[in-house]
């Protein structure tokens, strides 16, 4: 009985901790999008989530730490979306078309791309953050490369470069076009962005009109 009671208490504590972290992550996403990474304040993140600065430090070590947690969350969501697309398609041709459309449209949500670009500039000026970002990015690129290799096998289309290089290219082009669109939407409108991403997708994985 005592063991079950202790387990129940531990389970409730873990659920509360996870709920607190989720609220802080959602608040951080909003504050980062509104103020930018460097200008964002921990007090604003904690306050928006309904907690104190102490509650923030009970869950995250720093502003950089919560950014990396957000990065993991965003990448995990994108991987889940691609896996769902793969599971839904009935043929390699349909999978290629679905993935092309997904990639061409995904860049319209610019929060992730712009915040990532801003943090990269911050990291280049701060060696500790730079080393941490480099290590994390290598791991994420490896994950993206594995996903592309899997897609390449499913669609029977050979990548023209290494899977890791292709993953880096997909992410870099999407981020760059997001930035260019925000600077001058008239020069790089939504449709031009989608078209350019589609051309890059075709260069990496080919087209299939069947």
PDB file of N, CA and C in Angstrom, residues 67-172:
ATOM      1  N   UNK A  67      15.251  27.799 -25.079  1.00  0.00           N
ATOM      2  CA  UNK A  67      15.253  27.858 -26.543  1.00  0.00           C
ATOM      3  C   UNK A  67      15.553  26.488 -27.136  1.00  0.00           C
ATOM      4  N   UNK A  68      16.563  25.795 -26.579  1.00  0.00           N
ATOM      5  CA  UNK A  68      16.903  24.479 -27.095  1.00  0.00           C
ATOM      6  C   UNK A  68      15.756  23.487 -26.884  1.00  0.00           C
ATOM      7  N   UNK A  69      15.033  23.635 -25.786  1.00  0.00           N
ATOM      8  CA  UNK A  69      13.865  22.776 -25.559  1.00  0.00           C
ATOM      9  C   UNK A  69      12.800  23.060 -26.606  1.00  0.00           C
ATOM     10  N   UNK A  70      12.619  24.337 -26.941  1.00  0.00           N
ATOM     11  CA  UNK A  70      11.671  24.693 -28.011  1.00  0.00           C
ATOM     12  C   UNK A  70      12.129  24.136 -29.345  1.00  0.00           C
ATOM     13  N   UNK A  71      13.416  24.209 -29.617  1.00  0.00           N
ATOM     14  CA  UNK A  71      13.955  23.669 -30.865  1.00  0.00           C
ATOM     15  C   UNK A  71      13.649  22.181 -30.983  1.00  0.00           C
ATOM     16  N   UNK A  72      13.868  21.446 -29.916  1.00  0.00           N
ATOM     17  CA  UNK A  72      13.558  20.013 -29.911  1.00  0.00           C
ATOM     18  C   UNK A  72      12.067  19.793 -30.173  1.00  0.00           C
ATOM     19  N   UNK A  73      11.241  20.616 -29.573  1.00  0.00           N
ATOM     20  CA  UNK A  73       9.786  20.490 -29.730  1.00  0.00           C
ATOM     21  C   UNK A  73       9.365  20.744 -31.172  1.00  0.00           C
ATOM     22  N   UNK A  74       9.903  21.809 -31.768  1.00  0.00           N
ATOM     23  CA  UNK A  74       9.561  22.140 -33.152  1.00  0.00           C
ATOM     24  C   UNK A  74      10.020  21.043 -34.106  1.00  0.00           C
ATOM     25  N   UNK A  75      11.241  20.581 -33.938  1.00  0.00           N
ATOM     26  CA  UNK A  75      11.762  19.539 -34.824  1.00  0.00           C
ATOM     27  C   UNK A  75      10.945  18.256 -34.652  1.00  0.00           C
ATOM     28  N   UNK A  76      10.615  17.911 -33.412  1.00  0.00           N
ATOM     29  CA  UNK A  76       9.804  16.724 -33.162  1.00  0.00           C
ATOM     30  C   UNK A  76       8.451  16.805 -33.847  1.00  0.00           C
ATOM     31  N   UNK A  77       7.841  17.992 -33.820  1.00  0.00           N
ATOM     32  CA  UNK A  77       6.554  18.167 -34.487  1.00  0.00           C
ATOM     33  C   UNK A  77       6.686  17.974 -35.993  1.00  0.00           C
ATOM     34  N   UNK A  78       7.741  18.516 -36.564  1.00  0.00           N
ATOM     35  CA  UNK A  78       7.928  18.389 -38.014  1.00  0.00           C
ATOM     36  C   UNK A  78       8.209  16.944 -38.422  1.00  0.00           C
ATOM     37  N   UNK A  79       9.000  16.251 -37.628  1.00  0.00           N
ATOM     38  CA  UNK A  79       9.258  14.843 -37.918  1.00  0.00           C
ATOM     39  C   UNK A  79       7.970  14.042 -37.834  1.00  0.00           C
ATOM     40  N   UNK A  80       7.143  14.323 -36.837  1.00  0.00           N
ATOM     41  CA  UNK A  80       5.860  13.619 -36.683  1.00  0.00           C
ATOM     42  C   UNK A  80       4.948  13.883 -37.881  1.00  0.00           C
ATOM     43  N   UNK A  81       4.941  15.124 -38.359  1.00  0.00           N
ATOM     44  CA  UNK A  81       4.115  15.460 -39.526  1.00  0.00           C
ATOM     45  C   UNK A  81       4.556  14.680 -40.761  1.00  0.00           C
ATOM     46  N   UNK A  82       5.875  14.584 -40.971  1.00  0.00           N
ATOM     47  CA  UNK A  82       6.383  13.851 -42.140  1.00  0.00           C
ATOM     48  C   UNK A  82       6.076  12.366 -42.002  1.00  0.00           C
ATOM     49  N   UNK A  83       6.226  11.825 -40.804  1.00  0.00           N
ATOM     50  CA  UNK A  83       5.910  10.414 -40.591  1.00  0.00           C
ATOM     51  C   UNK A  83       4.434  10.138 -40.870  1.00  0.00           C
ATOM     52  N   UNK A  84       3.567  11.070 -40.481  1.00  0.00           N
ATOM     53  CA  UNK A  84       2.131  10.904 -40.739  1.00  0.00           C
ATOM     54  C   UNK A  84       1.861  10.923 -42.237  1.00  0.00           C
ATOM     55  N   UNK A  85       2.539  11.810 -42.974  1.00  0.00           N
ATOM     56  CA  UNK A  85       2.377  11.849 -44.429  1.00  0.00           C
ATOM     57  C   UNK A  85       2.813  10.536 -45.063  1.00  0.00           C
ATOM     58  N   UNK A  86       3.924  10.011 -44.609  1.00  0.00           N
ATOM     59  CA  UNK A  86       4.441   8.747 -45.149  1.00  0.00           C
ATOM     60  C   UNK A  86       3.430   7.626 -44.930  1.00  0.00           C
ATOM     61  N   UNK A  87       2.831   7.603 -43.737  1.00  0.00           N
ATOM     62  CA  UNK A  87       1.880   6.536 -43.405  1.00  0.00           C
ATOM     63  C   UNK A  87       0.595   6.643 -44.212  1.00  0.00           C
ATOM     64  N   UNK A  88       0.237   7.840 -44.650  1.00  0.00           N
ATOM     65  CA  UNK A  88      -1.037   8.059 -45.331  1.00  0.00           C
ATOM     66  C   UNK A  88      -0.991   7.764 -46.830  1.00  0.00           C
ATOM     67  N   UNK A  89       0.189   7.819 -47.441  1.00  0.00           N
ATOM     68  CA  UNK A  89       0.264   7.729 -48.899  1.00  0.00           C
ATOM     69  C   UNK A  89       0.300   6.272 -49.373  1.00  0.00           C
ATOM     70  N   UNK A  90      -0.326   6.045 -50.515  1.00  0.00           N
ATOM     71  CA  UNK A  90      -0.495   4.685 -51.028  1.00  0.00           C
ATOM     72  C   UNK A  90       0.569   4.280 -52.035  1.00  0.00           C
ATOM     73  N   UNK A  91       1.314   5.233 -52.577  1.00  0.00           N
ATOM     74  CA  UNK A  91       2.311   4.906 -53.592  1.00  0.00           C
ATOM     75  C   UNK A  91       3.462   5.898 -53.509  1.00  0.00           C
ATOM     76  N   UNK A  92       4.639   5.526 -54.060  1.00  0.00           N
ATOM     77  CA  UNK A  92       5.776   6.451 -54.070  1.00  0.00           C
ATOM     78  C   UNK A  92       5.447   7.780 -54.760  1.00  0.00           C
ATOM     79  N   UNK A  93       4.679   7.731 -55.840  1.00  0.00           N
ATOM     80  CA  UNK A  93       4.336   8.956 -56.567  1.00  0.00           C
ATOM     81  C   UNK A  93       3.492   9.885 -55.699  1.00  0.00           C
ATOM     82  N   UNK A  94       2.499   9.322 -55.029  1.00  0.00           N
ATOM     83  CA  UNK A  94       1.653  10.138 -54.161  1.00  0.00           C
ATOM     84  C   UNK A  94       2.448  10.688 -52.982  1.00  0.00           C
ATOM     85  N   UNK A  95       3.381   9.888 -52.471  1.00  0.00           N
ATOM     86  CA  UNK A  95       4.205  10.338 -51.354  1.00  0.00           C
ATOM     87  C   UNK A  95       5.079  11.517 -51.770  1.00  0.00           C
ATOM     88  N   UNK A  96       5.691  11.430 -52.946  1.00  0.00           N
ATOM     89  CA  UNK A  96       6.507  12.532 -53.438  1.00  0.00           C
ATOM     90  C   UNK A  96       5.697  13.823 -53.554  1.00  0.00           C
ATOM     91  N   UNK A  97       4.497  13.720 -54.133  1.00  0.00           N
ATOM     92  CA  UNK A  97       3.659  14.910 -54.306  1.00  0.00           C
ATOM     93  C   UNK A  97       3.255  15.490 -52.952  1.00  0.00           C
ATOM     94  N   UNK A  98       2.896  14.622 -52.009  1.00  0.00           N
ATOM     95  CA  UNK A  98       2.469  15.090 -50.684  1.00  0.00           C
ATOM     96  C   UNK A  98       3.632  15.765 -49.946  1.00  0.00           C
ATOM     97  N   UNK A  99       4.816  15.178 -50.017  1.00  0.00           N
ATOM     98  CA  UNK A  99       5.968  15.753 -49.347  1.00  0.00           C
ATOM     99  C   UNK A  99       6.384  17.077 -49.990  1.00  0.00           C
ATOM    100  N   UNK A 100       6.304  17.149 -51.311  1.00  0.00           N
ATOM    101  CA  UNK A 100       6.643  18.397 -52.011  1.00  0.00           C
ATOM    102  C   UNK A 100       5.716  19.523 -51.582  1.00  0.00           C
ATOM    103  N   UNK A 101       4.428  19.236 -51.535  1.00  0.00           N
ATOM    104  CA  UNK A 101       3.453  20.246 -51.129  1.00  0.00           C
ATOM    105  C   UNK A 101       3.675  20.656 -49.681  1.00  0.00           C
ATOM    106  N   UNK A 102       3.946  19.688 -48.830  1.00  0.00           N
ATOM    107  CA  UNK A 102       4.180  19.973 -47.416  1.00  0.00           C
ATOM    108  C   UNK A 102       5.390  20.886 -47.251  1.00  0.00           C
ATOM    109  N   UNK A 103       6.471  20.591 -47.932  1.00  0.00           N
ATOM    110  CA  UNK A 103       7.680  21.397 -47.824  1.00  0.00           C
ATOM    111  C   UNK A 103       7.466  22.800 -48.372  1.00  0.00           C
ATOM    112  N   UNK A 104       6.787  22.888 -49.518  1.00  0.00           N
ATOM    113  CA  UNK A 104       6.579  24.188 -50.156  1.00  0.00           C
ATOM    114  C   UNK A 104       5.685  25.100 -49.322  1.00  0.00           C
ATOM    115  N   UNK A 105       4.777  24.523 -48.546  1.00  0.00           N
ATOM    116  CA  UNK A 105       3.836  25.325 -47.757  1.00  0.00           C
ATOM    117  C   UNK A 105       4.308  25.569 -46.332  1.00  0.00           C
ATOM    118  N   UNK A 106       5.154  24.717 -45.802  1.00  0.00           N
ATOM    119  CA  UNK A 106       5.528  24.794 -44.388  1.00  0.00           C
ATOM    120  C   UNK A 106       6.231  26.094 -44.049  1.00  0.00           C
ATOM    121  N   UNK A 107       6.937  26.662 -44.998  1.00  0.00           N
ATOM    122  CA  UNK A 107       7.700  27.874 -44.727  1.00  0.00           C
ATOM    123  C   UNK A 107       6.813  29.072 -44.417  1.00  0.00           C
ATOM    124  N   UNK A 108       5.516  28.964 -44.658  1.00  0.00           N
ATOM    125  CA  UNK A 108       4.629  30.097 -44.372  1.00  0.00           C
ATOM    126  C   UNK A 108       4.495  30.368 -42.883  1.00  0.00           C
ATOM    127  N   UNK A 109       4.815  29.397 -42.061  1.00  0.00           N
ATOM    128  CA  UNK A 109       4.892  29.633 -40.622  1.00  0.00           C
ATOM    129  C   UNK A 109       6.334  30.028 -40.322  1.00  0.00           C
ATOM    130  N   UNK A 110       6.583  31.324 -40.220  1.00  0.00           N
ATOM    131  CA  UNK A 110       7.954  31.839 -40.198  1.00  0.00           C
ATOM    132  C   UNK A 110       8.542  31.980 -38.797  1.00  0.00           C
ATOM    133  N   UNK A 111       7.780  31.712 -37.770  1.00  0.00           N
ATOM    134  CA  UNK A 111       8.279  31.912 -36.410  1.00  0.00           C
ATOM    135  C   UNK A 111       9.544  31.098 -36.146  1.00  0.00           C
ATOM    136  N   UNK A 112       9.511  29.831 -36.523  1.00  0.00           N
ATOM    137  CA  UNK A 112      10.647  28.951 -36.265  1.00  0.00           C
ATOM    138  C   UNK A 112      11.871  29.396 -37.044  1.00  0.00           C
ATOM    139  N   UNK A 113      11.699  29.689 -38.332  1.00  0.00           N
ATOM    140  CA  UNK A 113      12.839  30.056 -39.170  1.00  0.00           C
ATOM    141  C   UNK A 113      13.490  31.345 -38.694  1.00  0.00           C
ATOM    142  N   UNK A 114      12.682  32.373 -38.413  1.00  0.00           N
ATOM    143  CA  UNK A 114      13.233  33.661 -38.024  1.00  0.00           C
ATOM    144  C   UNK A 114      13.903  33.603 -36.656  1.00  0.00           C
ATOM    145  N   UNK A 115      13.290  32.907 -35.713  1.00  0.00           N
ATOM    146  CA  UNK A 115      13.895  32.797 -34.387  1.00  0.00           C
ATOM    147  C   UNK A 115      15.187  31.984 -34.445  1.00  0.00           C
ATOM    148  N   UNK A 116      15.207  30.948 -35.277  1.00  0.00           N
ATOM    149  CA  UNK A 116      16.425  30.147 -35.418  1.00  0.00           C
ATOM    150  C   UNK A 116      17.558  30.979 -36.010  1.00  0.00           C
ATOM    151  N   UNK A 117      17.238  31.791 -37.017  1.00  0.00           N
ATOM    152  CA  UNK A 117      18.252  32.667 -37.602  1.00  0.00           C
ATOM    153  C   UNK A 117      18.783  33.658 -36.572  1.00  0.00           C
ATOM    154  N   UNK A 118      17.886  34.229 -35.784  1.00  0.00           N
ATOM    155  CA  UNK A 118      18.299  35.178 -34.759  1.00  0.00           C
ATOM    156  C   UNK A 118      19.197  34.508 -33.725  1.00  0.00           C
ATOM    157  N   UNK A 119      18.840  33.304 -33.317  1.00  0.00           N
ATOM    158  CA  UNK A 119      19.652  32.624 -32.310  1.00  0.00           C
ATOM    159  C   UNK A 119      21.012  32.241 -32.874  1.00  0.00           C
ATOM    160  N   UNK A 120      21.071  31.866 -34.137  1.00  0.00           N
ATOM    161  CA  UNK A 120      22.361  31.524 -34.744  1.00  0.00           C
ATOM    162  C   UNK A 120      23.309  32.719 -34.717  1.00  0.00           C
ATOM    163  N   UNK A 121      22.789  33.926 -35.003  1.00  0.00           N
ATOM    164  CA  UNK A 121      23.618  35.121 -34.942  1.00  0.00           C
ATOM    165  C   UNK A 121      24.093  35.376 -33.506  1.00  0.00           C
ATOM    166  N   UNK A 122      23.197  35.161 -32.540  1.00  0.00           N
ATOM    167  CA  UNK A 122      23.575  35.290 -31.127  1.00  0.00           C
ATOM    168  C   UNK A 122      24.673  34.277 -30.787  1.00  0.00           C
ATOM    169  N   UNK A 123      24.503  33.035 -31.227  1.00  0.00           N
ATOM    170  CA  UNK A 123      25.456  31.977 -30.892  1.00  0.00           C
ATOM    171  C   UNK A 123      26.835  32.242 -31.485  1.00  0.00           C
ATOM    172  N   UNK A 124      26.891  32.838 -32.665  1.00  0.00           N
ATOM    173  CA  UNK A 124      28.182  33.128 -33.283  1.00  0.00           C
ATOM    174  C   UNK A 124      28.988  34.136 -32.466  1.00  0.00           C
ATOM    175  N   UNK A 125      28.298  34.943 -31.666  1.00  0.00           N
ATOM    176  CA  UNK A 125      28.987  35.936 -30.830  1.00  0.00           C
ATOM    177  C   UNK A 125      29.263  35.433 -29.414  1.00  0.00           C
ATOM    178  N   UNK A 126      28.762  34.232 -29.082  1.00  0.00           N
ATOM    179  CA  UNK A 126      28.926  33.690 -27.736  1.00  0.00           C
ATOM    180  C   UNK A 126      29.428  32.245 -27.843  1.00  0.00           C
ATOM    181  N   UNK A 127      30.707  32.009 -27.593  1.00  0.00           N
ATOM    182  CA  UNK A 127      31.310  30.691 -27.817  1.00  0.00           C
ATOM    183  C   UNK A 127      30.586  29.533 -27.141  1.00  0.00           C
ATOM    184  N   UNK A 128      30.117  29.726 -25.914  1.00  0.00           N
ATOM    185  CA  UNK A 128      29.428  28.638 -25.220  1.00  0.00           C
ATOM    186  C   UNK A 128      28.147  28.237 -25.935  1.00  0.00           C
ATOM    187  N   UNK A 129      27.357  29.229 -26.306  1.00  0.00           N
ATOM    188  CA  UNK A 129      26.113  28.954 -27.031  1.00  0.00           C
ATOM    189  C   UNK A 129      26.414  28.366 -28.405  1.00  0.00           C
ATOM    190  N   UNK A 130      27.506  28.842 -29.022  1.00  0.00           N
ATOM    191  CA  UNK A 130      27.884  28.347 -30.350  1.00  0.00           C
ATOM    192  C   UNK A 130      28.214  26.858 -30.292  1.00  0.00           C
ATOM    193  N   UNK A 131      29.002  26.458 -29.309  1.00  0.00           N
ATOM    194  CA  UNK A 131      29.383  25.047 -29.187  1.00  0.00           C
ATOM    195  C   UNK A 131      28.156  24.182 -28.934  1.00  0.00           C
ATOM    196  N   UNK A 132      27.264  24.675 -28.091  1.00  0.00           N
ATOM    197  CA  UNK A 132      26.057  23.903 -27.782  1.00  0.00           C
ATOM    198  C   UNK A 132      25.143  23.798 -29.004  1.00  0.00           C
ATOM    199  N   UNK A 133      24.995  24.903 -29.745  1.00  0.00           N
ATOM    200  CA  UNK A 133      24.162  24.882 -30.944  1.00  0.00           C
ATOM    201  C   UNK A 133      24.757  23.967 -32.005  1.00  0.00           C
ATOM    202  N   UNK A 134      26.069  24.023 -32.167  1.00  0.00           N
ATOM    203  CA  UNK A 134      26.727  23.181 -33.171  1.00  0.00           C
ATOM    204  C   UNK A 134      26.500  21.695 -32.869  1.00  0.00           C
ATOM    205  N   UNK A 135      26.656  21.320 -31.608  1.00  0.00           N
ATOM    206  CA  UNK A 135      26.453  19.917 -31.240  1.00  0.00           C
ATOM    207  C   UNK A 135      25.011  19.497 -31.449  1.00  0.00           C
ATOM    208  N   UNK A 136      24.082  20.365 -31.037  1.00  0.00           N
ATOM    209  CA  UNK A 136      22.656  20.032 -31.199  1.00  0.00           C
ATOM    210  C   UNK A 136      22.266  19.974 -32.674  1.00  0.00           C
ATOM    211  N   UNK A 137      22.794  20.920 -33.453  1.00  0.00           N
ATOM    212  CA  UNK A 137      22.448  20.964 -34.873  1.00  0.00           C
ATOM    213  C   UNK A 137      22.965  19.733 -35.608  1.00  0.00           C
ATOM    214  N   UNK A 138      24.135  19.263 -35.247  1.00  0.00           N
ATOM    215  CA  UNK A 138      24.675  18.066 -35.900  1.00  0.00           C
ATOM    216  C   UNK A 138      23.768  16.863 -35.632  1.00  0.00           C
ATOM    217  N   UNK A 139      23.286  16.776 -34.410  1.00  0.00           N
ATOM    218  CA  UNK A 139      22.392  15.657 -34.082  1.00  0.00           C
ATOM    219  C   UNK A 139      21.068  15.767 -34.826  1.00  0.00           C
ATOM    220  N   UNK A 140      20.531  16.993 -34.904  1.00  0.00           N
ATOM    221  CA  UNK A 140      19.260  17.186 -35.606  1.00  0.00           C
ATOM    222  C   UNK A 140      19.414  16.959 -37.105  1.00  0.00           C
ATOM    223  N   UNK A 141      20.535  17.407 -37.658  1.00  0.00           N
ATOM    224  CA  UNK A 141      20.773  17.164 -39.085  1.00  0.00           C
ATOM    225  C   UNK A 141      20.900  15.675 -39.371  1.00  0.00           C
ATOM    226  N   UNK A 142      21.531  14.953 -38.453  1.00  0.00           N
ATOM    227  CA  UNK A 142      21.636  13.501 -38.630  1.00  0.00           C
ATOM    228  C   UNK A 142      20.251  12.868 -38.634  1.00  0.00           C
ATOM    229  N   UNK A 143      19.374  13.342 -37.748  1.00  0.00           N
ATOM    230  CA  UNK A 143      17.999  12.836 -37.729  1.00  0.00           C
ATOM    231  C   UNK A 143      17.292  13.149 -39.036  1.00  0.00           C
ATOM    232  N   UNK A 144      17.465  14.397 -39.520  1.00  0.00           N
ATOM    233  CA  UNK A 144      16.866  14.767 -40.807  1.00  0.00           C
ATOM    234  C   UNK A 144      17.427  13.947 -41.949  1.00  0.00           C
ATOM    235  N   UNK A 145      18.713  13.666 -41.898  1.00  0.00           N
ATOM    236  CA  UNK A 145      19.329  12.848 -42.929  1.00  0.00           C
ATOM    237  C   UNK A 145      18.774  11.431 -42.945  1.00  0.00           C
ATOM    238  N   UNK A 146      18.581  10.870 -41.765  1.00  0.00           N
ATOM    239  CA  UNK A 146      17.987   9.529 -41.682  1.00  0.00           C
ATOM    240  C   UNK A 146      16.579   9.518 -42.268  1.00  0.00           C
ATOM    241  N   UNK A 147      15.814  10.581 -41.997  1.00  0.00           N
ATOM    242  CA  UNK A 147      14.464  10.673 -42.544  1.00  0.00           C
ATOM    243  C   UNK A 147      14.496  10.757 -44.068  1.00  0.00           C
ATOM    244  N   UNK A 148      15.410  11.564 -44.603  1.00  0.00           N
ATOM    245  CA  UNK A 148      15.516  11.684 -46.055  1.00  0.00           C
ATOM    246  C   UNK A 148      15.986  10.382 -46.696  1.00  0.00           C
ATOM    247  N   UNK A 149      16.883   9.682 -46.046  1.00  0.00           N
ATOM    248  CA  UNK A 149      17.317   8.387 -46.577  1.00  0.00           C
ATOM    249  C   UNK A 149      16.151   7.413 -46.630  1.00  0.00           C
ATOM    250  N   UNK A 150      15.316   7.446 -45.602  1.00  0.00           N
ATOM    251  CA  UNK A 150      14.128   6.590 -45.570  1.00  0.00           C
ATOM    252  C   UNK A 150      13.174   6.951 -46.706  1.00  0.00           C
ATOM    253  N   UNK A 151      12.959   8.256 -46.904  1.00  0.00           N
ATOM    254  CA  UNK A 151      12.084   8.713 -47.987  1.00  0.00           C
ATOM    255  C   UNK A 151      12.666   8.320 -49.339  1.00  0.00           C
ATOM    256  N   UNK A 152      13.980   8.443 -49.476  1.00  0.00           N
ATOM    257  CA  UNK A 152      14.642   8.079 -50.724  1.00  0.00           C
ATOM    258  C   UNK A 152      14.422   6.606 -51.048  1.00  0.00           C
ATOM    259  N   UNK A 153      14.502   5.762 -50.031  1.00  0.00           N
ATOM    260  CA  UNK A 153      14.258   4.329 -50.258  1.00  0.00           C
ATOM    261  C   UNK A 153      12.797   4.065 -50.629  1.00  0.00           C
ATOM    262  N   UNK A 154      11.878   4.727 -49.936  1.00  0.00           N
ATOM    263  CA  UNK A 154      10.458   4.509 -50.198  1.00  0.00           C
ATOM    264  C   UNK A 154      10.064   4.950 -51.605  1.00  0.00           C
ATOM    265  N   UNK A 155      10.622   6.069 -52.049  1.00  0.00           N
ATOM    266  CA  UNK A 155      10.252   6.622 -53.355  1.00  0.00           C
ATOM    267  C   UNK A 155      11.160   6.128 -54.477  1.00  0.00           C
ATOM    268  N   UNK A 156      12.201   5.367 -54.097  1.00  0.00           N
ATOM    269  CA  UNK A 156      13.157   4.839 -55.065  1.00  0.00           C
ATOM    270  C   UNK A 156      13.815   5.964 -55.877  1.00  0.00           C
ATOM    271  N   UNK A 157      14.161   7.035 -55.161  1.00  0.00           N
ATOM    272  CA  UNK A 157      14.846   8.175 -55.775  1.00  0.00           C
ATOM    273  C   UNK A 157      16.155   8.421 -55.039  1.00  0.00           C
ATOM    274  N   UNK A 158      17.262   8.346 -55.732  1.00  0.00           N
ATOM    275  CA  UNK A 158      18.568   8.545 -55.113  1.00  0.00           C
ATOM    276  C   UNK A 158      18.830  10.033 -54.902  1.00  0.00           C
ATOM    277  N   UNK A 159      19.308  10.379 -53.725  1.00  0.00           N
ATOM    278  CA  UNK A 159      19.670  11.765 -53.454  1.00  0.00           C
ATOM    279  C   UNK A 159      20.960  12.117 -54.200  1.00  0.00           C
ATOM    280  N   UNK A 160      21.052  13.342 -54.768  1.00  0.00           N
ATOM    281  CA  UNK A 160      22.265  13.719 -55.511  1.00  0.00           C
ATOM    282  C   UNK A 160      23.426  14.108 -54.612  1.00  0.00           C
ATOM    283  N   UNK A 161      23.156  14.308 -53.323  1.00  0.00           N
ATOM    284  CA  UNK A 161      24.191  14.630 -52.338  1.00  0.00           C
ATOM    285  C   UNK A 161      23.954  13.750 -51.117  1.00  0.00           C
ATOM    286  N   UNK A 162      24.803  13.850 -50.117  1.00  0.00           N
ATOM    287  CA  UNK A 162      24.589  13.058 -48.911  1.00  0.00           C
ATOM    288  C   UNK A 162      23.272  13.455 -48.248  1.00  0.00           C
ATOM    289  N   UNK A 163      22.699  12.539 -47.496  1.00  0.00           N
ATOM    290  CA  UNK A 163      21.420  12.812 -46.855  1.00  0.00           C
ATOM    291  C   UNK A 163      21.531  13.952 -45.842  1.00  0.00           C
ATOM    292  N   UNK A 164      22.668  14.046 -45.144  1.00  0.00           N
ATOM    293  CA  UNK A 164      22.860  15.127 -44.177  1.00  0.00           C
ATOM    294  C   UNK A 164      22.971  16.469 -44.897  1.00  0.00           C
ATOM    295  N   UNK A 165      23.699  16.502 -46.025  1.00  0.00           N
ATOM    296  CA  UNK A 165      23.813  17.737 -46.802  1.00  0.00           C
ATOM    297  C   UNK A 165      22.450  18.152 -47.347  1.00  0.00           C
ATOM    298  N   UNK A 166      21.670  17.170 -47.788  1.00  0.00           N
ATOM    299  CA  UNK A 166      20.328  17.477 -48.288  1.00  0.00           C
ATOM    300  C   UNK A 166      19.452  18.043 -47.177  1.00  0.00           C
ATOM    301  N   UNK A 167      19.528  17.451 -45.979  1.00  0.00           N
ATOM    302  CA  UNK A 167      18.744  17.950 -44.847  1.00  0.00           C
ATOM    303  C   UNK A 167      19.130  19.389 -44.518  1.00  0.00           C
ATOM    304  N   UNK A 168      20.441  19.682 -44.536  1.00  0.00           N
ATOM    305  CA  UNK A 168      20.902  21.041 -44.279  1.00  0.00           C
ATOM    306  C   UNK A 168      20.390  21.997 -45.355  1.00  0.00           C
ATOM    307  N   UNK A 169      20.415  21.550 -46.600  1.00  0.00           N
ATOM    308  CA  UNK A 169      19.940  22.390 -47.695  1.00  0.00           C
ATOM    309  C   UNK A 169      18.464  22.702 -47.596  1.00  0.00           C
ATOM    310  N   UNK A 170      17.656  21.698 -47.262  1.00  0.00           N
ATOM    311  CA  UNK A 170      16.213  21.919 -47.114  1.00  0.00           C
ATOM    312  C   UNK A 170      15.941  22.979 -46.044  1.00  0.00           C
ATOM    313  N   UNK A 171      16.609  22.845 -44.910  1.00  0.00           N
ATOM    314  CA  UNK A 171      16.387  23.791 -43.825  1.00  0.00           C
ATOM    315  C   UNK A 171      16.920  25.178 -44.134  1.00  0.00           C
ATOM    316  N   UNK A 172      18.116  25.244 -44.713  1.00  0.00           N
ATOM    317  CA  UNK A 172      18.742  26.537 -44.984  1.00  0.00           C
ATOM    318  C   UNK A 172      17.959  27.341 -46.017  1.00  0.00           C
TER     319      UNK A 172
END
